[in-house]
Coordinates of C-alpha atoms and ligand atoms in Angstrom, one line a residue:
M1 CA -11.9 26.7 36.0
P2 CA -15.5 27.2 34.8
R3 CA -17.3 30.3 36.1
G4 CA -19.4 29.9 39.3
I5 CA -17.6 26.9 40.9
T6 CA -14.6 28.6 42.5
P7 CA -14.7 27.8 46.3
R8 CA -14.6 30.8 48.6
R9 CA -11.1 31.9 49.6
P10 CA -10.2 32.1 53.3
A11 CA -10.8 35.4 55.0
K12 CA -7.7 37.5 55.2
S13 CA -8.2 37.5 59.0
G14 CA -7.5 33.8 58.9
R15 CA -11.1 33.0 60.2
H16 CA -13.0 30.6 57.9
E17 CA -16.5 30.7 59.5
G18 CA -19.4 30.5 57.1
L19 CA -17.7 28.5 54.4
R20 CA -20.1 26.6 52.4
A21 CA -19.5 23.3 50.7
A22 CA -18.4 23.7 47.1
S23 CA -21.1 21.3 46.1
K24 CA -24.3 20.3 47.8
A25 CA -23.7 16.7 46.6
S26 CA -20.5 16.5 48.6
G27 CA -22.2 17.4 51.9
K28 CA -22.6 13.7 53.0
I29 CA -19.1 12.9 51.9
A30 CA -17.5 15.8 53.8
A31 CA -19.9 15.6 56.7
H32 CA -17.8 13.2 58.7
S33 CA -15.0 15.7 58.9
K34 CA -16.5 19.0 59.8
G35 CA -14.1 21.1 61.9
S36 CA -10.7 22.0 60.6
V37 CA -7.6 20.8 62.4
F38 CA -5.5 23.0 60.2
S39 CA -4.3 25.0 63.1
T40 CA -3.1 23.7 66.5
P41 CA -6.1 23.3 68.8
K42 CA -5.9 25.5 71.8
S43 CA -9.1 25.3 73.8
R44 CA -10.7 22.2 75.3
D45 CA -13.5 22.3 72.7
Q46 CA -11.0 22.4 69.9
V47 CA -9.0 19.5 71.4
R48 CA -12.2 17.5 71.6
T49 CA -13.2 18.4 68.1
A50 CA -9.7 17.3 66.8
K51 CA -9.9 14.0 68.7
K52 CA -13.4 13.4 67.3
A53 CA -12.2 14.1 63.7
A54 CA -9.2 11.8 64.2
K55 CA -11.5 9.0 65.4
S56 CA -14.0 9.5 62.6
A57 CA -11.1 9.4 60.1
K58 CA -10.3 5.9 61.2
G59 CA -13.6 4.6 59.9
Y60 CA -13.4 6.7 56.8
N61 CA -13.2 4.8 53.4
P62 CA -11.9 7.2 50.7
T63 CA -12.5 4.7 47.9
V64 CA -16.2 4.2 48.4
P65 CA -18.0 4.5 45.0
E66 CA -20.0 7.6 46.1
R67 CA -16.7 9.6 46.9
V68 CA -15.0 8.4 43.7
S69 CA -17.9 9.4 41.6
E70 CA -18.1 12.8 43.3
L71 CA -14.4 13.3 42.6
L72 CA -14.8 12.3 38.9
K73 CA -17.8 14.7 38.6
R74 CA -15.8 17.6 39.9
L75 CA -12.8 16.7 37.7
D76 CA -15.2 16.8 34.7
Q77 CA -16.4 20.2 35.8
L78 CA -12.8 21.5 36.2
Y79 CA -11.3 19.8 33.1
P80 CA -14.1 18.8 30.8
D81 CA -12.1 18.4 27.6
V82 CA -8.5 17.8 28.3
T83 CA -6.0 15.7 26.5
C84 CA -2.2 15.1 26.3
A85 CA -0.2 18.3 26.1
L86 CA 2.6 16.8 24.1
T87 CA 2.5 18.0 20.4
H88 CA 2.4 15.1 18.0
K89 CA 0.9 14.1 14.7
S90 CA 1.4 10.3 14.8
A91 CA 1.7 7.4 17.3
W92 CA 5.6 7.5 16.6
E93 CA 5.8 11.2 17.4
L94 CA 3.8 10.7 20.6
L95 CA 6.0 7.8 21.6
V96 CA 9.1 9.8 21.1
A97 CA 7.7 12.9 22.9
T98 CA 6.6 10.7 25.8
I99 CA 10.1 9.2 26.1
L100 CA 11.6 12.7 26.1
S101 CA 9.2 14.0 28.7
A102 CA 10.6 11.8 31.5
Q103 CA 12.2 14.1 34.1
S104 CA 11.4 17.1 31.8
T105 CA 8.4 19.3 31.0
D106 CA 5.9 19.1 28.2
V107 CA 6.7 22.7 27.4
R108 CA 10.4 21.8 27.0
V109 CA 9.7 18.7 24.9
N110 CA 7.3 20.7 22.7
M111 CA 10.2 23.1 22.0
V112 CA 12.5 20.3 20.9
T113 CA 10.2 17.9 18.9
P114 CA 9.3 20.1 15.9
E115 CA 12.9 20.5 14.8
L116 CA 13.6 16.9 15.6
F117 CA 10.7 15.6 13.5
K118 CA 11.6 18.0 10.7
K119 CA 15.2 16.6 10.7
Y120 CA 14.1 12.9 11.0
P121 CA 10.5 12.7 9.6
T122 CA 10.0 8.9 9.9
V123 CA 10.7 6.1 12.2
Q124 CA 13.0 4.6 9.5
D125 CA 15.1 7.8 9.5
V126 CA 15.6 7.4 13.3
A127 CA 16.3 3.7 13.0
R128 CA 19.3 4.4 10.8
L129 CA 21.0 6.5 13.4
E130 CA 23.4 5.7 16.1
P131 CA 22.2 7.0 19.5
Q132 CA 25.1 9.5 19.6
Q133 CA 23.8 11.2 16.5
L134 CA 20.5 12.0 18.2
E135 CA 22.0 13.3 21.4
P136 CA 22.6 17.0 20.4
D137 CA 19.0 17.3 19.2
I138 CA 17.4 16.3 22.4
R139 CA 20.1 17.5 24.9
S140 CA 17.9 20.1 26.5
T141 CA 15.3 17.6 27.7
G142 CA 17.9 16.1 30.1
F143 CA 19.1 12.6 30.5
F144 CA 19.8 12.8 26.8
R145 CA 22.2 9.8 26.5
N146 CA 19.7 7.4 27.9
K147 CA 16.8 9.0 26.0
S148 CA 18.8 8.8 22.7
K149 CA 19.4 5.1 23.3
S150 CA 15.7 4.6 24.0
V151 CA 14.4 6.5 21.0
V152 CA 16.9 4.9 18.5
G153 CA 16.4 1.5 20.1
A154 CA 12.6 1.8 19.9
A155 CA 12.8 2.9 16.2
K156 CA 15.0 0.0 15.3
K157 CA 12.7 -2.5 16.9
I158 CA 9.6 -0.9 15.4
V159 CA 11.1 -1.2 12.0
S160 CA 12.6 -4.7 12.4
D161 CA 9.7 -6.4 14.4
F162 CA 6.6 -4.3 13.7
G163 CA 6.8 -3.3 10.1
G164 CA 7.5 0.3 10.9
Q165 CA 4.2 0.6 12.8
V166 CA 4.0 1.5 16.5
P167 CA 2.4 -1.6 18.2
E168 CA -1.2 -1.1 19.3
N169 CA -1.1 -3.4 22.4
M170 CA 0.5 -3.2 25.8
A171 CA 2.6 -6.4 25.5
D172 CA 4.3 -5.4 22.3
L173 CA 4.8 -1.8 23.4
L174 CA 6.6 -3.1 26.5
T175 CA 9.2 -4.9 24.3
L176 CA 10.4 -1.5 23.0
P177 CA 13.5 0.0 24.7
G178 CA 12.7 2.7 27.1
V179 CA 9.0 2.0 27.2
A180 CA 7.4 1.1 30.5
R181 CA 3.7 1.1 31.4
K182 CA 3.4 4.9 31.7
T183 CA 4.7 5.5 28.2
A184 CA 2.7 2.6 26.8
N185 CA -0.5 3.9 28.5
V186 CA 0.0 7.4 27.1
V187 CA 0.4 6.1 23.6
L188 CA -2.5 3.5 23.9
G189 CA -4.9 6.0 25.5
T190 CA -4.1 9.2 23.6
W191 CA -3.4 7.9 20.2
F192 CA -5.2 4.5 19.9
K193 CA -8.0 5.4 22.4
T194 CA -7.5 2.1 24.1
A195 CA -7.9 2.0 27.9
D196 CA -5.4 -0.7 28.9
G197 CA -4.4 1.0 32.2
V198 CA -4.1 4.4 33.9
V199 CA -1.1 6.6 33.2
V200 CA 0.8 7.1 36.5
D201 CA 3.2 9.9 36.1
T202 CA 4.5 12.3 38.8
H203 CA 1.2 14.2 39.0
V204 CA -1.0 11.1 39.1
H205 CA 1.3 9.6 41.7
R206 CA 1.2 12.7 44.0
I207 CA -2.5 13.5 43.7
S208 CA -3.7 9.9 44.0
R209 CA -2.0 9.7 47.3
R210 CA -3.3 13.1 48.5
L211 CA -6.8 12.2 47.6
E212 CA -6.3 8.8 49.3
L213 CA -7.1 6.8 46.2
T214 CA -4.0 4.8 47.0
R215 CA -1.6 4.3 49.9
N216 CA 1.1 2.8 47.6
D217 CA 4.2 4.5 46.4
D218 CA 5.1 2.1 43.6
P219 CA 3.7 3.3 40.3
K220 CA 2.6 -0.2 39.3
K221 CA 0.7 -0.7 42.5
I222 CA -0.8 2.8 42.3
E223 CA -2.0 1.9 38.8
E224 CA -3.6 -1.3 40.0
D225 CA -5.3 0.6 42.9
L226 CA -6.7 3.2 40.4
M227 CA -7.9 0.5 37.9
R228 CA -9.8 -1.1 40.7
I229 CA -11.7 2.0 41.8
I230 CA -12.0 4.2 38.7
P231 CA -14.5 2.9 36.0
K232 CA -12.6 1.7 32.9
E233 CA -14.4 4.1 30.6
K234 CA -12.8 6.9 32.7
W235 CA -9.3 5.7 32.8
I236 CA -8.0 7.7 29.8
L237 CA -9.7 11.0 30.8
F238 CA -9.0 10.6 34.5
S239 CA -5.2 10.5 33.8
H240 CA -5.4 13.7 31.7
Q241 CA -7.6 15.5 34.2
I242 CA -5.3 14.6 37.1
I243 CA -2.2 15.6 35.1
W244 CA -3.8 19.0 34.3
H245 CA -4.8 19.4 37.9
G246 CA -1.2 18.8 39.0
R247 CA -0.1 21.5 36.6
K248 CA -2.8 24.1 37.4
L249 CA -3.5 23.8 41.1
C250 CA -2.3 20.7 43.0
F251 CA 1.5 21.5 42.8
A252 CA 4.0 19.4 44.6
R253 CA 4.9 22.4 46.7
S254 CA 2.2 24.8 47.9
P255 CA -0.9 23.4 46.2
K256 CA -3.5 26.1 45.6
C257 CA -6.1 24.4 47.9
A258 CA -8.1 27.6 48.5
D259 CA -8.9 27.6 44.7
C260 CA -9.5 23.9 44.4
L261 CA -13.0 22.5 43.7
L262 CA -12.0 19.3 45.3
E263 CA -11.1 21.0 48.6
N264 CA -13.8 19.8 50.9
I265 CA -13.5 16.2 49.9
C266 CA -9.7 16.3 50.0
H267 CA -8.0 15.4 53.3
A268 CA -4.5 15.7 52.3
E269 CA -2.1 16.1 55.1
D270 CA 0.0 18.5 53.1
K271 CA -2.9 20.8 52.1
T272 CA -2.1 24.6 52.3
W273 CA -5.6 25.4 53.5
S274 CA -8.5 23.3 54.7
T275 CA -12.1 23.3 55.8
V276 CA -12.0 19.6 56.7
D277 CA -9.8 17.5 58.9
R278 CA -6.5 16.3 57.4
H279 CA -5.6 12.6 57.3
A280 CA -2.1 11.5 58.5
G281 CA -0.3 9.8 55.5
A282 CA -2.5 11.3 52.8
K283 CA 0.4 13.2 51.2
A284 CA 2.6 13.2 48.2
Ligands
LIG301 S1 -7.4 20.6 48.0 FE1 -5.2 21.0 47.7 S2 -4.2 19.1 48.0 FE2 -6.3 18.6 47.7 S3 -6.6 18.2 45.5 FE3 -7.0 20.3 45.8 S4 -5.1 21.4 45.5 FE4 -4.6 19.2 45.8

């Protein structure tokens, strides 16, 4: 996180008076929700405040352009220059790494791929294999039988139908075994710099719901929601930024809300600490 933009941590006593908004620009956006309902209200005043907050949340639209642009601005401050963490030197290597990353971590995949690409340097080398031959090399990434089928199947199709070149468009990428929109978006956005959609992985799924950018649970619908509200020129960077945010702060369990620059414009129900009211349903 850049210096000077870390929000104040809660006092050890548990009292949070005197907290200032992390950004002046967010004042209006956060204003509707002053007064935390983080703890169970006890006094009549607190009950009244909680009721007021719940009422105001009803009329709250989390996808208005002003809020979305404030979110994007803060993400730019937090993660100005991020990209895909999967090590690769070609579109083919990125495609393989992305297939292997399903239900695994980028760190694990990056441990496996250097040896894999040394052993089978080209897509033609992989296309000559039977899936079983690849299994030992990718075993540690999990689900290795299915992944072997996908990688070898994709290699065969790329060689037979696309002249050995990874296709540069969504429709053709989706014809490859094991490739759905998430993988296709990673390859198109990161390697070909083409914004055809928004990558919706587990981090984007979780954080988009917490930030109320979507109410959907289905990745395709989440992607459609994001494409509607995020400017197209931001689709590629936004995905990378949210993925990094999910790795650094906004964890599935115990997100580090006290350290988060988005804190006072985030109303997630499952926040670990809050200076604003929390909205029912805004959770992973
Ligand atoms: S405030 Fe917490 S839940 Fe909201 S985006 Fe930040 S880390 Fe995630």
